Amino acid sequence: RYDNKLHQYTLDGVELKSVTTLIKEYEKSFEATYISEKTANKNKQMNKGCLTTGAEVRKYWNLKGERSSNAGSSAHAFCAMYMLDPSTEPITDMERNAKRLMDSLLNRFDIIDTEIPRGNRRYMLGYTMDLLLQDKMTKDYFIGDYKFSEFFTSEQYKEIKGRLPEKMLSPFEDLRSIGFDKGSIQLEIYK
């Protein structure tokens, strides 16, 4: 069972850890206070005129995270609506990208189910698979998860930030804290 308001999975009344929570445990901690103060001081030195206190920087980062989360939720909703009615018109660039994705998927796959909450008793994990697909030709099954991320690949991150993203912690030290790598872990757990 999944409670959307609490973002909580339960199985036979027992609370499960979400897969996204598990994956976050393998990311290096972000020292928000220290880094936000450094960012604010740098903004002051460069006479930027805004975000000149650590509190303002942290508030901005929190709002940016909330905005990204809402945008991703909106794109998820668009995909669900589009599967029900392909004449649904996108209203944002992210939805236009999602429409291209959905058109591509629908050409090759039959969508068997969407937003499928699951629980794994052995590992006490809960998760929601975005898509269960079946290849129209081979009849093989695939699982999928939408990723609407600013930095999906290491290359995108480096292009924007000028450096590679942080590596994850063991046993995932060969992966980086970006959408593609974390999504790979996520899909392996779902599988």
PDB file of C-alpha atoms in Angstrom:
ATOM      1  CA  ARG A   1       0.000   0.000   0.000  1.00  0.00           C
ATOM      2  CA  TYR A   2       1.241   3.490  -0.829  1.00  0.00           C
ATOM      3  CA  ASP A   3       0.085   6.681   0.919  1.00  0.00           C
ATOM      4  CA  ASN A   4       0.713   9.562  -1.505  1.00  0.00           C
ATOM      5  CA  LYS A   5       0.285  12.304   1.120  1.00  0.00           C
ATOM      6  CA  LEU A   6       2.879  10.806   3.462  1.00  0.00           C
ATOM      7  CA  HIS A   7       5.001   9.315   0.637  1.00  0.00           C
ATOM      8  CA  GLN A   8       4.973   6.130   2.697  1.00  0.00           C
ATOM      9  CA  TYR A   9       4.833   2.498   1.694  1.00  0.00           C
ATOM     10  CA  THR A  10       3.442  -0.232   3.941  1.00  0.00           C
ATOM     11  CA  LEU A  11       3.125  -3.981   3.524  1.00  0.00           C
ATOM     12  CA  ASP A  12       0.799  -5.867   5.858  1.00  0.00           C
ATOM     13  CA  GLY A  13       0.786  -2.782   8.120  1.00  0.00           C
ATOM     14  CA  VAL A  14       4.598  -2.591   8.340  1.00  0.00           C
ATOM     15  CA  GLU A  15       6.311   0.578   7.060  1.00  0.00           C
ATOM     16  CA  LEU A  16       8.783   0.039   4.223  1.00  0.00           C
ATOM     17  CA  LYS A  17      11.772   2.181   3.287  1.00  0.00           C
ATOM     18  CA  SER A  18      11.341   3.797  -0.122  1.00  0.00           C
ATOM     19  CA  VAL A  19      13.917   2.978  -2.776  1.00  0.00           C
ATOM     20  CA  THR A  20      14.645   6.691  -3.292  1.00  0.00           C
ATOM     21  CA  THR A  21      15.378   7.037   0.448  1.00  0.00           C
ATOM     22  CA  LEU A  22      17.696   4.022   0.265  1.00  0.00           C
ATOM     23  CA  ILE A  23      19.598   5.479  -2.702  1.00  0.00           C
ATOM     24  CA  LYS A  24      20.026   8.832  -0.905  1.00  0.00           C
ATOM     25  CA  GLU A  25      21.861   6.970   1.864  1.00  0.00           C
ATOM     26  CA  TYR A  26      24.651   6.331  -0.647  1.00  0.00           C
ATOM     27  CA  GLU A  27      25.105   9.977  -1.605  1.00  0.00           C
ATOM     28  CA  LYS A  28      27.659  12.181   0.114  1.00  0.00           C
ATOM     29  CA  SER A  29      26.080  14.588   2.551  1.00  0.00           C
ATOM     30  CA  PHE A  30      25.732  18.168   1.385  1.00  0.00           C
ATOM     31  CA  GLU A  31      26.967  20.759   3.890  1.00  0.00           C
ATOM     32  CA  ALA A  32      24.271  23.310   3.083  1.00  0.00           C
ATOM     33  CA  THR A  33      25.126  25.846   5.787  1.00  0.00           C
ATOM     34  CA  TYR A  34      28.858  25.947   5.041  1.00  0.00           C
ATOM     35  CA  ILE A  35      28.451  26.019   1.250  1.00  0.00           C
ATOM     36  CA  SER A  36      25.605  28.558   1.318  1.00  0.00           C
ATOM     37  CA  GLU A  37      27.711  30.939   3.435  1.00  0.00           C
ATOM     38  CA  LYS A  38      30.604  30.585   0.960  1.00  0.00           C
ATOM     39  CA  THR A  39      28.216  31.223  -1.941  1.00  0.00           C
ATOM     40  CA  ALA A  40      26.760  34.300  -0.217  1.00  0.00           C
ATOM     41  CA  ASN A  41      30.254  35.707   0.467  1.00  0.00           C
ATOM     42  CA  LYS A  42      31.230  35.132  -3.153  1.00  0.00           C
ATOM     43  CA  ASN A  43      28.052  36.930  -4.298  1.00  0.00           C
ATOM     44  CA  LYS A  44      28.959  39.885  -2.038  1.00  0.00           C
ATOM     45  CA  GLN A  45      32.503  40.040  -3.419  1.00  0.00           C
ATOM     46  CA  MET A  46      31.182  40.011  -6.980  1.00  0.00           C
ATOM     47  CA  ASN A  47      28.614  42.724  -6.120  1.00  0.00           C
ATOM     48  CA  LYS A  48      25.772  40.563  -7.371  1.00  0.00           C
ATOM     49  CA  GLY A  49      23.312  42.380  -5.135  1.00  0.00           C
ATOM     50  CA  CYS A  50      21.206  39.314  -4.363  1.00  0.00           C
ATOM     51  CA  LEU A  51      21.571  36.138  -2.332  1.00  0.00           C
ATOM     52  CA  THR A  52      24.164  37.758  -0.088  1.00  0.00           C
ATOM     53  CA  THR A  53      23.343  35.836   3.093  1.00  0.00           C
ATOM     54  CA  GLY A  54      23.556  32.122   3.696  1.00  0.00           C
ATOM     55  CA  ALA A  55      19.889  32.085   4.733  1.00  0.00           C
ATOM     56  CA  GLU A  56      18.836  33.630   1.403  1.00  0.00           C
ATOM     57  CA  VAL A  57      20.942  31.118  -0.546  1.00  0.00           C
ATOM     58  CA  ARG A  58      19.454  28.166   1.385  1.00  0.00           C
ATOM     59  CA  LYS A  59      15.922  29.502   0.900  1.00  0.00           C
ATOM     60  CA  TYR A  60      16.593  29.899  -2.826  1.00  0.00           C
ATOM     61  CA  TRP A  61      17.950  26.331  -3.038  1.00  0.00           C
ATOM     62  CA  ASN A  62      14.892  24.966  -1.196  1.00  0.00           C
ATOM     63  CA  LEU A  63      12.555  26.827  -3.538  1.00  0.00           C
ATOM     64  CA  LYS A  64      14.523  25.584  -6.553  1.00  0.00           C
ATOM     65  CA  GLY A  65      14.155  22.015  -5.283  1.00  0.00           C
ATOM     66  CA  GLU A  66      10.430  22.498  -4.734  1.00  0.00           C
ATOM     67  CA  ARG A  67      10.063  23.979  -8.216  1.00  0.00           C
ATOM     68  CA  SER A  68      11.936  21.060  -9.797  1.00  0.00           C
ATOM     69  CA  SER A  69       9.861  18.549  -7.876  1.00  0.00           C
ATOM     70  CA  ASN A  70       6.629  20.227  -8.951  1.00  0.00           C
ATOM     71  CA  ALA A  71       7.788  20.360 -12.569  1.00  0.00           C
ATOM     72  CA  GLY A  72       8.638  16.649 -12.481  1.00  0.00           C
ATOM     73  CA  SER A  73       5.259  15.822 -10.917  1.00  0.00           C
ATOM     74  CA  SER A  74       3.535  17.881 -13.600  1.00  0.00           C
ATOM     75  CA  ALA A  75       5.412  16.028 -16.350  1.00  0.00           C
ATOM     76  CA  HIS A  76       4.460  12.688 -14.746  1.00  0.00           C
ATOM     77  CA  ALA A  77       0.823  13.799 -14.723  1.00  0.00           C
ATOM     78  CA  PHE A  78       1.050  14.824 -18.375  1.00  0.00           C
ATOM     79  CA  CYS A  79       2.400  11.378 -19.333  1.00  0.00           C
ATOM     80  CA  ALA A  80      -0.466   9.663 -17.494  1.00  0.00           C
ATOM     81  CA  MET A  81      -3.006  11.962 -19.159  1.00  0.00           C
ATOM     82  CA  TYR A  82      -1.406  11.415 -22.583  1.00  0.00           C
ATOM     83  CA  MET A  83      -1.638   7.646 -22.212  1.00  0.00           C
ATOM     84  CA  LEU A  84      -5.361   8.002 -21.518  1.00  0.00           C
ATOM     85  CA  ASP A  85      -5.914  10.536 -24.309  1.00  0.00           C
ATOM     86  CA  PRO A  86      -3.131  11.131 -26.879  1.00  0.00           C
ATOM     87  CA  SER A  87      -4.838  14.344 -27.997  1.00  0.00           C
ATOM     88  CA  THR A  88      -3.761  15.957 -24.692  1.00  0.00           C
ATOM     89  CA  GLU A  89      -1.777  19.063 -25.567  1.00  0.00           C
ATOM     90  CA  PRO A  90       1.469  19.868 -23.723  1.00  0.00           C
ATOM     91  CA  ILE A  91       1.705  23.332 -22.137  1.00  0.00           C
ATOM     92  CA  THR A  92       5.369  23.521 -21.071  1.00  0.00           C
ATOM     93  CA  ASP A  93       8.697  22.627 -22.677  1.00  0.00           C
ATOM     94  CA  MET A  94       9.034  19.731 -20.249  1.00  0.00           C
ATOM     95  CA  GLU A  95       5.627  18.411 -21.323  1.00  0.00           C
ATOM     96  CA  ARG A  96       6.597  18.816 -24.994  1.00  0.00           C
ATOM     97  CA  ASN A  97       9.674  16.679 -24.288  1.00  0.00           C
ATOM     98  CA  ALA A  98       7.472  14.187 -22.424  1.00  0.00           C
ATOM     99  CA  LYS A  99       5.128  14.029 -25.443  1.00  0.00           C
ATOM    100  CA  ARG A 100       8.062  13.157 -27.724  1.00  0.00           C
ATOM    101  CA  LEU A 101       9.070  10.445 -25.260  1.00  0.00           C
ATOM    102  CA  MET A 102       5.533   9.057 -25.062  1.00  0.00           C
ATOM    103  CA  ASP A 103       5.123   9.049 -28.858  1.00  0.00           C
ATOM    104  CA  SER A 104       8.391   7.141 -29.178  1.00  0.00           C
ATOM    105  CA  LEU A 105       7.405   4.640 -26.484  1.00  0.00           C
ATOM    106  CA  LEU A 106       3.936   4.089 -27.929  1.00  0.00           C
ATOM    107  CA  ASN A 107       5.419   3.323 -31.363  1.00  0.00           C
ATOM    108  CA  ARG A 108       7.466   0.428 -30.008  1.00  0.00           C
ATOM    109  CA  PHE A 109       5.713  -0.694 -26.834  1.00  0.00           C
ATOM    110  CA  ASP A 110       2.317  -1.502 -25.438  1.00  0.00           C
ATOM    111  CA  ILE A 111       1.967   0.146 -22.049  1.00  0.00           C
ATOM    112  CA  ILE A 112       0.699  -2.569 -19.717  1.00  0.00           C
ATOM    113  CA  ASP A 113       0.444  -0.530 -16.517  1.00  0.00           C
ATOM    114  CA  THR A 114       1.551   2.756 -14.963  1.00  0.00           C
ATOM    115  CA  GLU A 115       2.306   4.094 -11.490  1.00  0.00           C
ATOM    116  CA  ILE A 116       2.521   0.628  -9.957  1.00  0.00           C
ATOM    117  CA  PRO A 117       3.220   0.684  -6.204  1.00  0.00           C
ATOM    118  CA  ARG A 118       5.061  -2.375  -4.951  1.00  0.00           C
ATOM    119  CA  GLY A 119       6.564  -3.679  -1.751  1.00  0.00           C
ATOM    120  CA  ASN A 120       9.365  -6.174  -1.305  1.00  0.00           C
ATOM    121  CA  ARG A 121       9.047  -8.179   1.885  1.00  0.00           C
ATOM    122  CA  ARG A 122      12.548  -9.682   1.665  1.00  0.00           C
ATOM    123  CA  TYR A 123      14.304  -6.290   1.586  1.00  0.00           C
ATOM    124  CA  MET A 124      11.518  -4.252   3.254  1.00  0.00           C
ATOM    125  CA  LEU A 125      11.505  -1.743   0.390  1.00  0.00           C
ATOM    126  CA  GLY A 126       8.643   0.139  -1.238  1.00  0.00           C
ATOM    127  CA  TYR A 127       8.663   1.710  -4.688  1.00  0.00           C
ATOM    128  CA  THR A 128       6.456   2.812  -7.555  1.00  0.00           C
ATOM    129  CA  MET A 129       7.324   1.729 -11.088  1.00  0.00           C
ATOM    130  CA  ASP A 130       6.302   4.435 -13.540  1.00  0.00           C
ATOM    131  CA  LEU A 131       5.835   2.074 -16.479  1.00  0.00           C
ATOM    132  CA  LEU A 132       5.467  -1.585 -17.308  1.00  0.00           C
ATOM    133  CA  LEU A 133       5.971  -1.999 -21.062  1.00  0.00           C
ATOM    134  CA  GLN A 134       5.781  -4.858 -23.535  1.00  0.00           C
ATOM    135  CA  ASP A 135       7.701  -4.749 -26.797  1.00  0.00           C
ATOM    136  CA  LYS A 136       5.176  -5.032 -29.635  1.00  0.00           C
ATOM    137  CA  MET A 137       7.448  -7.280 -31.702  1.00  0.00           C
ATOM    138  CA  THR A 138       9.425  -9.423 -29.253  1.00  0.00           C
ATOM    139  CA  LYS A 139       6.773  -9.477 -26.484  1.00  0.00           C
ATOM    140  CA  ASP A 140       9.569  -8.897 -23.931  1.00  0.00           C
ATOM    141  CA  TYR A 141       8.655  -6.900 -20.839  1.00  0.00           C
ATOM    142  CA  PHE A 142      10.435  -3.758 -19.657  1.00  0.00           C
ATOM    143  CA  ILE A 143      10.112  -1.469 -16.679  1.00  0.00           C
ATOM    144  CA  GLY A 144      10.623   2.265 -16.900  1.00  0.00           C
ATOM    145  CA  ASP A 145      10.917   5.302 -14.702  1.00  0.00           C
ATOM    146  CA  TYR A 146      10.542   8.880 -15.881  1.00  0.00           C
ATOM    147  CA  LYS A 147      13.465  11.164 -15.072  1.00  0.00           C
ATOM    148  CA  PHE A 148      12.975  14.893 -15.393  1.00  0.00           C
ATOM    149  CA  SER A 149      16.277  16.157 -14.065  1.00  0.00           C
ATOM    150  CA  GLU A 150      18.374  19.234 -14.695  1.00  0.00           C
ATOM    151  CA  PHE A 151      21.501  17.083 -14.663  1.00  0.00           C
ATOM    152  CA  PHE A 152      20.697  13.684 -16.112  1.00  0.00           C
ATOM    153  CA  THR A 153      24.265  12.819 -17.194  1.00  0.00           C
ATOM    154  CA  SER A 154      27.745  13.630 -15.909  1.00  0.00           C
ATOM    155  CA  GLU A 155      28.405  15.487 -19.150  1.00  0.00           C
ATOM    156  CA  GLN A 156      25.393  17.786 -18.635  1.00  0.00           C
ATOM    157  CA  TYR A 157      26.461  18.437 -15.056  1.00  0.00           C
ATOM    158  CA  LYS A 158      30.037  19.249 -16.094  1.00  0.00           C
ATOM    159  CA  GLU A 159      28.866  21.513 -18.916  1.00  0.00           C
ATOM    160  CA  ILE A 160      26.785  23.608 -16.514  1.00  0.00           C
ATOM    161  CA  LYS A 161      28.816  23.346 -13.282  1.00  0.00           C
ATOM    162  CA  GLY A 162      32.316  23.123 -14.750  1.00  0.00           C
ATOM    163  CA  ARG A 163      33.139  19.942 -12.810  1.00  0.00           C
ATOM    164  CA  LEU A 164      31.991  16.367 -12.532  1.00  0.00           C
ATOM    165  CA  PRO A 165      29.260  15.483 -10.020  1.00  0.00           C
ATOM    166  CA  GLU A 166      30.133  13.823  -6.712  1.00  0.00           C
ATOM    167  CA  LYS A 167      30.760  10.100  -6.679  1.00  0.00           C
ATOM    168  CA  MET A 168      28.389   7.993  -4.662  1.00  0.00           C
ATOM    169  CA  LEU A 169      29.406   6.008  -1.591  1.00  0.00           C
ATOM    170  CA  SER A 170      30.356   2.324  -1.534  1.00  0.00           C
ATOM    171  CA  PRO A 171      29.226  -0.001  -3.023  1.00  0.00           C
ATOM    172  CA  PHE A 172      28.265   2.512  -5.735  1.00  0.00           C
ATOM    173  CA  GLU A 173      31.557   4.443  -5.803  1.00  0.00           C
ATOM    174  CA  ASP A 174      31.857   3.955  -9.580  1.00  0.00           C
ATOM    175  CA  LEU A 175      28.613   5.891 -10.061  1.00  0.00           C
ATOM    176  CA  ARG A 176      27.883   9.584  -9.684  1.00  0.00           C
ATOM    177  CA  SER A 177      25.075  11.428  -7.958  1.00  0.00           C
ATOM    178  CA  ILE A 178      23.092  12.214 -11.123  1.00  0.00           C
ATOM    179  CA  GLY A 179      19.770  11.094 -12.604  1.00  0.00           C
ATOM    180  CA  PHE A 180      21.188   8.478 -14.964  1.00  0.00           C
ATOM    181  CA  ASP A 181      23.298   6.640 -12.384  1.00  0.00           C
ATOM    182  CA  LYS A 182      20.764   6.846  -9.539  1.00  0.00           C
ATOM    183  CA  GLY A 183      18.040   5.787 -11.983  1.00  0.00           C
ATOM    184  CA  SER A 184      20.133   2.763 -12.963  1.00  0.00           C
ATOM    185  CA  ILE A 185      20.310   1.673  -9.324  1.00  0.00           C
ATOM    186  CA  GLN A 186      16.597   2.297  -8.943  1.00  0.00           C
ATOM    187  CA  LEU A 187      15.649   0.172 -11.963  1.00  0.00           C
ATOM    188  CA  GLU A 188      17.954  -2.666 -10.875  1.00  0.00           C
ATOM    189  CA  ILE A 189      16.174  -2.747  -7.518  1.00  0.00           C
ATOM    190  CA  TYR A 190      12.785  -2.739  -9.239  1.00  0.00           C
ATOM    191  CA  LYS A 191      13.902  -5.586 -11.492  1.00  0.00           C
TER     192      LYS A 191
END
